[in-house]
mmCIF file of C-alpha atoms in Angstrom:
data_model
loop_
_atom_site.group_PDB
_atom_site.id
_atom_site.type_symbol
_atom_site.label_atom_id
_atom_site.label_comp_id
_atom_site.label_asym_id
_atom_site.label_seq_id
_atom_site.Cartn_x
_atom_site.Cartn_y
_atom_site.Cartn_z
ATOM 1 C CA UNK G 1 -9.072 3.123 8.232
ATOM 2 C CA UNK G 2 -9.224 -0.286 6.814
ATOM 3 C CA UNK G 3 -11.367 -3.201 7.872
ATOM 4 C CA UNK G 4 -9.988 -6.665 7.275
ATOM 5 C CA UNK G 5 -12.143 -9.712 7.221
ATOM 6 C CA UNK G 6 -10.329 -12.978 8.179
ATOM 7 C CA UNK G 7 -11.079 -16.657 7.580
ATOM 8 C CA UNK G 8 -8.969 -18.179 10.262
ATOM 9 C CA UNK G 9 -8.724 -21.892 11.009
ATOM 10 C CA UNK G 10 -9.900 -22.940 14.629
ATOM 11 C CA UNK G 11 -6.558 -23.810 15.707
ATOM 12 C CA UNK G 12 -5.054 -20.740 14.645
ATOM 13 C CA UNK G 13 -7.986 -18.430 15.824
ATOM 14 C CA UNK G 14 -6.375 -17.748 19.300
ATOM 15 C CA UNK G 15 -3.022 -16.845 17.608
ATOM 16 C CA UNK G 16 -4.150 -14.617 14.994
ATOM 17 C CA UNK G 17 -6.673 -12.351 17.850
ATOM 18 C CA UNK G 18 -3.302 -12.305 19.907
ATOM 19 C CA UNK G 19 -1.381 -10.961 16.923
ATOM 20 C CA UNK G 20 -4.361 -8.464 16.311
ATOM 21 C CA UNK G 21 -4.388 -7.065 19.617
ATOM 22 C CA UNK G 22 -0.708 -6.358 19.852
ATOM 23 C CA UNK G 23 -0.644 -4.454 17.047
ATOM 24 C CA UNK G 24 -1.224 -0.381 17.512
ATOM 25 C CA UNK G 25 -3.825 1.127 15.573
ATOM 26 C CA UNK G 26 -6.260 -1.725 15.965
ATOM 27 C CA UNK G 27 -9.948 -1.622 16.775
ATOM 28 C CA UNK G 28 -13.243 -3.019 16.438
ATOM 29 C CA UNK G 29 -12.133 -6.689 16.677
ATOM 30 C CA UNK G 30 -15.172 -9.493 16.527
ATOM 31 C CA UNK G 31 -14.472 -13.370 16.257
ATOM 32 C CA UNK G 32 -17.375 -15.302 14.782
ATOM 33 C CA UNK G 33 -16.440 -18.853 15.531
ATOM 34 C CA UNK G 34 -17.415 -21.270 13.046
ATOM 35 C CA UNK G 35 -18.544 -18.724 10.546
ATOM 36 C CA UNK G 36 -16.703 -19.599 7.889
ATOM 37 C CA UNK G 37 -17.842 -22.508 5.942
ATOM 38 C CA UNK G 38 -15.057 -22.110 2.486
ATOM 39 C CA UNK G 39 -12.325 -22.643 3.531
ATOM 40 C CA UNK G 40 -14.003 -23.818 7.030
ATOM 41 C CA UNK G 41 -12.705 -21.548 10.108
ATOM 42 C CA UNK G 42 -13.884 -18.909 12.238
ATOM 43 C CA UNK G 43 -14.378 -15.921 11.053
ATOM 44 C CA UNK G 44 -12.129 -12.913 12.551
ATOM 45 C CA UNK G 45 -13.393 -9.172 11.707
ATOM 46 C CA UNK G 46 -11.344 -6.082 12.714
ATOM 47 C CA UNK G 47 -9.977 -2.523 11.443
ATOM 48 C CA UNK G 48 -7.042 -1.227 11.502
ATOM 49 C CA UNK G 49 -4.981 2.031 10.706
ATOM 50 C CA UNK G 50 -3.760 2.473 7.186
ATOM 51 C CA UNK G 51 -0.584 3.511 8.755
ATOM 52 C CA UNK G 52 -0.582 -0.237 11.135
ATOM 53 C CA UNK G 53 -2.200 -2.105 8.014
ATOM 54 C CA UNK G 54 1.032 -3.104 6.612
ATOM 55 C CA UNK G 55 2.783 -4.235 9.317
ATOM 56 C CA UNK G 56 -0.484 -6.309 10.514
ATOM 57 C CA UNK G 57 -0.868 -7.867 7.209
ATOM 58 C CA UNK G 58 2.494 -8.935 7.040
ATOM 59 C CA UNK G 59 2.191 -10.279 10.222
ATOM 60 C CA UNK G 60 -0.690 -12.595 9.543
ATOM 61 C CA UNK G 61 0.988 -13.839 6.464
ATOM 62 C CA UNK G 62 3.832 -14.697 8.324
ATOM 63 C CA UNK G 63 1.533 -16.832 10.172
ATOM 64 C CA UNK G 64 0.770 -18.805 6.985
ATOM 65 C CA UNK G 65 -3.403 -17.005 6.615
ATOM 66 C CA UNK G 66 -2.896 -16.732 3.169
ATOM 67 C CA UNK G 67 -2.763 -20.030 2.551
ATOM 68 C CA UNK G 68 -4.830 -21.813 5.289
ATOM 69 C CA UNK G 69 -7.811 -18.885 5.244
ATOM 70 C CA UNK G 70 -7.736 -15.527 3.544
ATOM 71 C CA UNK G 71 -7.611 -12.059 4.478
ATOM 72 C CA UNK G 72 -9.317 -9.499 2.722
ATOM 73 C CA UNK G 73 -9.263 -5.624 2.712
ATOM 74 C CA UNK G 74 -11.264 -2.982 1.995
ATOM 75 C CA UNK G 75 -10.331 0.772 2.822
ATOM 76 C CA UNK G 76 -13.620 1.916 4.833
ATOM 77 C CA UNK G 77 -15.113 5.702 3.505
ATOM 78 C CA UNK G 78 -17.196 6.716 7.471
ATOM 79 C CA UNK G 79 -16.479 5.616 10.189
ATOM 80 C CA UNK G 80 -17.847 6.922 12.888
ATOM 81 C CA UNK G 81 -16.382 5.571 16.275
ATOM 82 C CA UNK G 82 -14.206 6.850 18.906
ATOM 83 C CA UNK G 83 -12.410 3.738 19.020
ATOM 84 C CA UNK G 84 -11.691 4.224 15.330
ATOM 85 C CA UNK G 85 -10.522 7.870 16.134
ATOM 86 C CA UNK G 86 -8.098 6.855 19.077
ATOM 87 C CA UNK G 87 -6.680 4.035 17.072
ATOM 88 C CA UNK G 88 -5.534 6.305 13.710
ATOM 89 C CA UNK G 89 -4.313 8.623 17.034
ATOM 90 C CA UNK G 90 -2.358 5.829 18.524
ATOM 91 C CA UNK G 91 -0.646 4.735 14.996
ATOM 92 C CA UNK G 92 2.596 6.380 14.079
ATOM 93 C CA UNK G 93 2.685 8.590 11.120
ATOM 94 C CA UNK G 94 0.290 9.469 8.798
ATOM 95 C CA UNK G 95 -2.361 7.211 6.645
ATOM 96 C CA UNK G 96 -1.522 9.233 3.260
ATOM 97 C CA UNK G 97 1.891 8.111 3.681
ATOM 98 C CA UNK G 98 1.534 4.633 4.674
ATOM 99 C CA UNK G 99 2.420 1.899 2.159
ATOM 100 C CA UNK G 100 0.312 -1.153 1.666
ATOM 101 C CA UNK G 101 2.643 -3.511 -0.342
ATOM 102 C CA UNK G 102 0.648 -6.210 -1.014
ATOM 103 C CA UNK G 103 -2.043 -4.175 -1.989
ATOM 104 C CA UNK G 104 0.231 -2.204 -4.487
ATOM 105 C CA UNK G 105 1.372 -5.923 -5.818
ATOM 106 C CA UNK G 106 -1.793 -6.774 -6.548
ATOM 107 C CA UNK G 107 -2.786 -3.755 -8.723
ATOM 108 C CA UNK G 108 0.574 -3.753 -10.433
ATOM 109 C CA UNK G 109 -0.622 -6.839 -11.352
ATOM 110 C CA UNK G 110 -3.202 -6.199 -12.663
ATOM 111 C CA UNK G 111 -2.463 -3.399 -14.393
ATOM 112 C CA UNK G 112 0.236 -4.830 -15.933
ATOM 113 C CA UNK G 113 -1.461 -7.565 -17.609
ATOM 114 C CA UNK G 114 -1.354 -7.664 -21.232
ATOM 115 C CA UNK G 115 -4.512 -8.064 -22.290
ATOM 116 C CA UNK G 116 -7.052 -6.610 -25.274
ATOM 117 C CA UNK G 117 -8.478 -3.801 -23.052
ATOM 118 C CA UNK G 118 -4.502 -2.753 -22.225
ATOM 119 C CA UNK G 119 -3.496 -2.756 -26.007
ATOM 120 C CA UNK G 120 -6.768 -1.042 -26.762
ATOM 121 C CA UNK G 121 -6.579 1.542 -24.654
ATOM 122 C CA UNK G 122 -3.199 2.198 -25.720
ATOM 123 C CA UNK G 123 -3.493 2.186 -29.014
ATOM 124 C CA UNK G 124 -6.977 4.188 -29.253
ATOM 125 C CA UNK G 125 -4.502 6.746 -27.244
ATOM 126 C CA UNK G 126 -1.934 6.788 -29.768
ATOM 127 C CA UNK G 127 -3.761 6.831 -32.667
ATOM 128 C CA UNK G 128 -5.594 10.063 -30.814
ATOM 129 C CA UNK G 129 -2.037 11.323 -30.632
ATOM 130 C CA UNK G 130 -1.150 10.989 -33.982
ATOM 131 C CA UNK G 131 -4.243 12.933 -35.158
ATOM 132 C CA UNK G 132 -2.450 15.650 -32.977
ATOM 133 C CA UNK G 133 0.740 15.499 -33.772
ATOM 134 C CA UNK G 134 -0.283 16.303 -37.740
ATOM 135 C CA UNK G 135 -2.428 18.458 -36.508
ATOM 136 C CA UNK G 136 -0.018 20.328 -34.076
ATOM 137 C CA UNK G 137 -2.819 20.688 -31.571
ATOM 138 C CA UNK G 138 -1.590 20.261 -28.502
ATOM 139 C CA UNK G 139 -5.063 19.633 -26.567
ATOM 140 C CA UNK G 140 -5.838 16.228 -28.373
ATOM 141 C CA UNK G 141 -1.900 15.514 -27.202
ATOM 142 C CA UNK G 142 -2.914 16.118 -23.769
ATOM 143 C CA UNK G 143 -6.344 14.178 -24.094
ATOM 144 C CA UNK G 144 -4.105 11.097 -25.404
ATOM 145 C CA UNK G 145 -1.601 11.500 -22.824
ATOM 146 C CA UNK G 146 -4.701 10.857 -20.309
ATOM 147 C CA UNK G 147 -5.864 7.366 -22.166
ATOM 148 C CA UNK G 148 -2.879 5.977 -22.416
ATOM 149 C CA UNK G 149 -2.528 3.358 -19.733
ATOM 150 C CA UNK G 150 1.248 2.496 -19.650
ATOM 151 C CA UNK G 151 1.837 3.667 -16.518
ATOM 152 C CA UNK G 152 0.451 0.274 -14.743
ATOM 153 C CA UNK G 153 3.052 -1.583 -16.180
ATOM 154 C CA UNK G 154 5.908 0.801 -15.377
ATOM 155 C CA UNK G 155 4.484 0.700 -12.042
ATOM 156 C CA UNK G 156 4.970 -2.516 -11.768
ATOM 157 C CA UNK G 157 8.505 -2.638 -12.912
ATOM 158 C CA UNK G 158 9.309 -0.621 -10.322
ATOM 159 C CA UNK G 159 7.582 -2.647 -7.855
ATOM 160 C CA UNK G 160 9.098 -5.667 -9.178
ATOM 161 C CA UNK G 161 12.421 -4.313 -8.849
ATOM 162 C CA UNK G 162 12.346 -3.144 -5.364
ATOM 163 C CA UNK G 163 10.059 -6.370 -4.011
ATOM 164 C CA UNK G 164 12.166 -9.126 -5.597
ATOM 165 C CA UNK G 165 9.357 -9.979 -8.266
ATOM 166 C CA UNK G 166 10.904 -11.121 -11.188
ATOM 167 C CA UNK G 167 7.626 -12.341 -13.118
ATOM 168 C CA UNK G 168 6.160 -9.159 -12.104
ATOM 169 C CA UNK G 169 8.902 -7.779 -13.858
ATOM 170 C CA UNK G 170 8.635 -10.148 -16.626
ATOM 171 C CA UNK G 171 5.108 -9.369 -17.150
ATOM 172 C CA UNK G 172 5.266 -5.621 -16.608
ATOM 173 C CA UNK G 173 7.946 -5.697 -19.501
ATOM 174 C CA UNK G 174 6.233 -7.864 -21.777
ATOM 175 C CA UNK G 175 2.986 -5.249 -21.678
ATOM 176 C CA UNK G 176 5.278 -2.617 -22.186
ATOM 177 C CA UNK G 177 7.016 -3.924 -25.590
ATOM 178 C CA UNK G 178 4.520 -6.245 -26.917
ATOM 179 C CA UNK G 179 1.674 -3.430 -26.181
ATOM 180 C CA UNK G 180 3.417 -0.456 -27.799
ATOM 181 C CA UNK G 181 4.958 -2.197 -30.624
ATOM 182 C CA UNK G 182 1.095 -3.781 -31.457
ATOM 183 C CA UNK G 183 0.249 0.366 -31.057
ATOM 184 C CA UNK G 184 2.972 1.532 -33.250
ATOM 185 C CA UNK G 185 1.857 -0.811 -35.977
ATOM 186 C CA UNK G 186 -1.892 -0.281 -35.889
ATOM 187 C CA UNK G 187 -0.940 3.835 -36.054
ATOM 188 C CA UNK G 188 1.277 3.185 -38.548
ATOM 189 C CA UNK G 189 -1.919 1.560 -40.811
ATOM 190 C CA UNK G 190 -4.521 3.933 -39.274
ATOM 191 C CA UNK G 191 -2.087 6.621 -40.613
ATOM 192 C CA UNK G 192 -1.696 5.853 -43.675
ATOM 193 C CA UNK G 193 -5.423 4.780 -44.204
ATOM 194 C CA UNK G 194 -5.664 8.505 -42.931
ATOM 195 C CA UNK G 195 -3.051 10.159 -45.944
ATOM 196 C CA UNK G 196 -5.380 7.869 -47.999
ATOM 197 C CA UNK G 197 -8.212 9.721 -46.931
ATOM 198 C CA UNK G 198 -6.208 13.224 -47.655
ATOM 199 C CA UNK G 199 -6.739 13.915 -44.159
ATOM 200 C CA UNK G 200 -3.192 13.682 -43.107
ATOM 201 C CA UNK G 201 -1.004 15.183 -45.427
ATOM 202 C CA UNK G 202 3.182 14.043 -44.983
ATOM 203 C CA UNK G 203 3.748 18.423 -45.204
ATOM 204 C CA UNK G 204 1.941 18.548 -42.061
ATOM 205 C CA UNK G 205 3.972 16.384 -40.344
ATOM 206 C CA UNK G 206 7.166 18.372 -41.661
ATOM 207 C CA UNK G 207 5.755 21.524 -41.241
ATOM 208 C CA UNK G 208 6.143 24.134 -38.441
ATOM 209 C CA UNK G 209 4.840 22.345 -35.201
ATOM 210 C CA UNK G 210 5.207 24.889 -32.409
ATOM 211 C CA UNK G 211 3.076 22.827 -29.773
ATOM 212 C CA UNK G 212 4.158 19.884 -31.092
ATOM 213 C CA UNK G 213 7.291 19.522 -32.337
ATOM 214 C CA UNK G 214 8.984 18.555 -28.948
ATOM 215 C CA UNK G 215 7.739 15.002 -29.008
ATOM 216 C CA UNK G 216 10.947 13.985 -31.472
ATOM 217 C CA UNK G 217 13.337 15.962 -30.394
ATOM 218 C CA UNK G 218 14.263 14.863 -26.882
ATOM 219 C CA UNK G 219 16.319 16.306 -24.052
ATOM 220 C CA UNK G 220 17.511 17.098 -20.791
ATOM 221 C CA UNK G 221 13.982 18.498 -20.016
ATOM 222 C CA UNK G 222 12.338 15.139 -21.081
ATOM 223 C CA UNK G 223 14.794 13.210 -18.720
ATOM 224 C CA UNK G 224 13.868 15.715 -15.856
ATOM 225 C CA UNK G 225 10.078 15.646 -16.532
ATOM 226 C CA UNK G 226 9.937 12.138 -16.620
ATOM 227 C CA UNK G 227 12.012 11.735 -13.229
ATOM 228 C CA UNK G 228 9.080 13.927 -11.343
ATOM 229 C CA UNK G 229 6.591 12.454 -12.831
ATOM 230 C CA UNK G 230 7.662 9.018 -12.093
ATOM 231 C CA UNK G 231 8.338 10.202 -8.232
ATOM 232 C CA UNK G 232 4.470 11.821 -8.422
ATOM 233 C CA UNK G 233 3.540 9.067 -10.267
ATOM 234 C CA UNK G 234 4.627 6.379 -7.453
ATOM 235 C CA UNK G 235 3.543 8.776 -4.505
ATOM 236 C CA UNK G 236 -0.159 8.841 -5.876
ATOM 237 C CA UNK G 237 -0.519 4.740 -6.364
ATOM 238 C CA UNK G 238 1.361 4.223 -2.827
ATOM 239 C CA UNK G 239 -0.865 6.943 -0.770
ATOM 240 C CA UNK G 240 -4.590 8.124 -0.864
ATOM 241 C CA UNK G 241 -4.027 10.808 -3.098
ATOM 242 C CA UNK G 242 -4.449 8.440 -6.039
ATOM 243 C CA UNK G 243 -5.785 11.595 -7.797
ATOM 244 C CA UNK G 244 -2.531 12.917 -8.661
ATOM 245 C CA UNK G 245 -2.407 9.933 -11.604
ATOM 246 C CA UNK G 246 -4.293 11.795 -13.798
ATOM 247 C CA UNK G 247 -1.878 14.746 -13.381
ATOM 248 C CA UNK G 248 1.195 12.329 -14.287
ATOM 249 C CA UNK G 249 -0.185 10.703 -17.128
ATOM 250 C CA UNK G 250 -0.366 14.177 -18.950
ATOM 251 C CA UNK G 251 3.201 15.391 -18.234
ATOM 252 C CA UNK G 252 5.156 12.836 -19.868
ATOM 253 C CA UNK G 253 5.509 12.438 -24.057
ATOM 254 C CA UNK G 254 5.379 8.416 -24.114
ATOM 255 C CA UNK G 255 2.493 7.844 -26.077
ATOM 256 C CA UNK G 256 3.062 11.027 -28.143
ATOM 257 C CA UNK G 257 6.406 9.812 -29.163
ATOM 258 C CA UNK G 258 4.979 6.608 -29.489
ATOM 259 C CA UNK G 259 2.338 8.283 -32.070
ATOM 260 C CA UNK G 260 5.201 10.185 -33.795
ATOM 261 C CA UNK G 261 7.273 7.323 -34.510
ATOM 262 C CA UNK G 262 4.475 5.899 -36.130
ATOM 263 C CA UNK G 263 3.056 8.604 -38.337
ATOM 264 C CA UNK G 264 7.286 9.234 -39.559
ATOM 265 C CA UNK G 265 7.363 5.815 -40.067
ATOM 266 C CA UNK G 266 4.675 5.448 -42.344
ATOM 267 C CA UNK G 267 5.893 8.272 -44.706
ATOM 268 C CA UNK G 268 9.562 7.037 -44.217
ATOM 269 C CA UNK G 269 11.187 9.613 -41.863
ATOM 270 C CA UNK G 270 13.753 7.689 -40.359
ATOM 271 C CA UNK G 271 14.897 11.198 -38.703
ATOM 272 C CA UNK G 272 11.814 11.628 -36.327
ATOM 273 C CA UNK G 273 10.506 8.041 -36.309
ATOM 274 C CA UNK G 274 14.545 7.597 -34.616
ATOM 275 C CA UNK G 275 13.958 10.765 -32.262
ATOM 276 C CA UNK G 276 10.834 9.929 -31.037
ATOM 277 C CA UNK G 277 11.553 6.610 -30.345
ATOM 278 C CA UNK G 278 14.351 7.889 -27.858
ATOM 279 C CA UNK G 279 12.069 10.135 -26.580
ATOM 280 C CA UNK G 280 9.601 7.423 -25.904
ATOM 281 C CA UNK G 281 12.589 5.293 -24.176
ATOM 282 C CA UNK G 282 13.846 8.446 -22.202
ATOM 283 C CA UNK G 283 10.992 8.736 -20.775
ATOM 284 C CA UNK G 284 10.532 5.461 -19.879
ATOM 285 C CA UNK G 285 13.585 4.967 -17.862
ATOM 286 C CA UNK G 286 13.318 8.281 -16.417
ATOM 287 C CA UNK G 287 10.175 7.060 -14.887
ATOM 288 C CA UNK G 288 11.471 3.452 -13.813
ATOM 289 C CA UNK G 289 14.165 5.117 -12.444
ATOM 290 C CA UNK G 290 12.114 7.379 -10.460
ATOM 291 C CA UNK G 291 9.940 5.105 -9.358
ATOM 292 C CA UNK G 292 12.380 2.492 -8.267
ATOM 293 C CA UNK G 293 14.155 5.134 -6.074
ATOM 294 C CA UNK G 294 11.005 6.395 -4.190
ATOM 295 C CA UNK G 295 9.235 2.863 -3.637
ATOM 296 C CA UNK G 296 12.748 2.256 -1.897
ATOM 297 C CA UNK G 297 12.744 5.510 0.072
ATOM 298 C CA UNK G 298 9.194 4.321 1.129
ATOM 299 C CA UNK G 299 10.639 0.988 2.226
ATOM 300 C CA UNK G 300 13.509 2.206 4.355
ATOM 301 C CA UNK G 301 11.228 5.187 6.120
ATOM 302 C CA UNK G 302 8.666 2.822 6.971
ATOM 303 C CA UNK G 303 11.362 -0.094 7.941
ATOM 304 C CA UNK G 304 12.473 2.203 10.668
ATOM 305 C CA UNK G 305 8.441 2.708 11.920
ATOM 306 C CA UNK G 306 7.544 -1.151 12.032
ATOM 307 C CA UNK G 307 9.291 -1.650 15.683
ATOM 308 C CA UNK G 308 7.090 1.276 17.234
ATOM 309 C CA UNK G 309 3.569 -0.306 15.791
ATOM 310 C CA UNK G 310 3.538 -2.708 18.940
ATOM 311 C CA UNK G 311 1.691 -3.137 22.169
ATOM 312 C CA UNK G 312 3.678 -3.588 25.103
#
C-alpha cells in the first residue's frame, strides 16, 4: 500500500476527494480542512494500492496539484486494516508489478546526478577492479562490480528514452562519460603509482588470467549477459523486489573493463585497453537496450489496465 498526503487548495478540495473516491484500490481517505498552512490548503490524507497509485497520481497531476499543493508518497511497511485488505483485493493486478513512473523519474534523477559521491564511488570501484584484474582474482572483481554505481544513470537513460525526457537523458549521459572517463584517469595514476610501488607488475597483467581474462575480450556472451541483466536490472527498480539490484550489478563487466582499460593503458597496451573499452560499451548498450524495451513493455501492459481502475 501507499499513503499519499495532499496539500490541496480549498477550491480544489471537493474535486480532488471526488477524483480519490473514484479510483479502485482507495481507502482510508481523511480531509483536514485548513490544515495546511505552506502552501495554504486543506490537507487531504488517503492510501492507495500500489497497483491504483499510478493511475491516481497521474490523475491529480492532471488536475494541476503539483503545482498549486503537493502530493507526497510514502510506501507504508503494516498496515493493518480490512479496508486496506479489500482495497489491494479490489485493484487489478499485482503491487510487485505495478509501475510508479514518477516515482522511478525521480530516483533516476537522482541517481543520475553527477556529483563527487557518483565519481567516487565509481572510481573507488574501479580502482578495486584493477587490483583484481592484475591480480586475476575474481572475488575482488565481483566486490567491485557491487560498488560501482553506474547503473542509476543507465537507468535513467532508459527512462528518459521511453518518458520523453531529454535532460534526463542529457544528464544520465553526461554521468556516464564524464564519470568513467574521470575513473579511467584516476586508475590509470593509481596504477601506475601501484607498478611504482612493485605491487603491480605489467607481466601480471599479460600473464595467464583464467578468471580474469574475459573482461577484454568481448563477445556474444557479453551482449547476452548484459541484455538480462538490463531486463532484471529494470524489473527490480520498477517493482518491490528492488533486491534483485545487487544481483545485476555483479553480472555485468562495465567497471571491470573500465579497470582494464586503464591498467593497459598505463603500460601502453593499446590491444586490451581497445578490447576492454568495447567490452565496457557492449555492455552498456546491451543494458540500455534492455532496459528501454522492458520499461516499454511495462507501459503498454499497464496502458491496457488504467480503464478498469475506476468506480462506476
Amino acid at each position: 500500500m501507499l499513503h499519499l498526503r495532499l496539500i490541496v487548495p480549498a477550491d480544489h478540495t471537493d474535486e480532488v476527494v471526488r477524483t480519490i473516491e473514484r479510483t479502485v484500490g482507495t481507502t482510508h481517505l481523511a480531509v483536514l480542512p485548513g490544515a495546511a498552512r505552506d502552501p495554504a490548503g486543506d490537507l487531504v490524507l488517503c492510501d492507495v494500492a500500489r497497483e491504483a497509485g499510478d493511475g491516481l497520481i497521474s490523475d491529480l497531476c492532471a488536475l494541476g496539484l503539483d503545482r498549486s499543493g503537493s502530493i507526497a508518497v510514502e510506501d507504508i511497511g503494516l498496515s493493518l486494516s480490512a479496508h486496506a485488505e479489500k482495497a489491494e483485493d479490489d485493484a487489478p493486478g499485482e503491487a510487485a508489478d505495478a509501475v510508479l513512473w514518477d516515482q522511478l523519474q525521480d530516483a533516476t534523477h537522482e541517481e543520475s546526478t553527477l556529483s563527487v559521491t557518483y565519481v567516487a564511488f565509481l572510481t573507488l570501484a574501479t580502482m578495486i577492479a584493477a587490483c583484481g584484474v592484475v591480480l586475476d582474482n575474481a572475488v575482488l572483481i565481483v566486490g567491485a562490480m557491487a560498488v560501482g554505481p553506474e547503473f542509476g544513470p543507465l537507468a535513467g537513460v532508459c527512462t528518459a528514452l521511453v518518458q520523453r525526457r531529454p535532460r534526463l537523458a542529457v544528464r544520465s549521459l553526461v554521468a556516464l562519460l564524464v564519470g568513467f572517463a574521470a575513473a579511467m584517469a584516476l586508475t590509470v595514476v593509481f596504477s601506475l603509482a601501484m607498478d611504482a610501488a612493485g605491487l603491480f607488475t605489467e607481466e601480471r597483467l599479460h600473464g595467464d588470467r583464467p578468471n580474469t581474462g574475459f573482461v577484454y575480450a568481448p563477445d556474444w556472451f557479453s551482449f547476452v549477459v548484459g541484455l538480462l541483466a538490463g531486463a532484471a536490472g529494470t524489473l527490480s527498480l520498477t517493482s518491490a523486489k528492488s533486491g534483485a539490484l545487487v544481483g545485476v550489478a555483479i553480472s555485468v563487466t562495465t567497471v571491470p573493463a573500465a579497470a582494464n582499460a586503464a591498467v593497459a593503458l598505463g603500460y601502453g597496451d593499446l590491444g586490451q585497453t581497445k578490447g576492454s573499452v568495447e567490452q565496457l560499451l557492449l555492455n552498456l548498450l546491451a543494458i540500455v537496450l534492455a532496459g528501454t524495451l522492458t520499461l516499454l513493455t511495462q507501459k503498454v501492459l499497464w496502458a491496457r489496465r488504467r480503464p478498469r481502475v475506476r468506480r462506476a
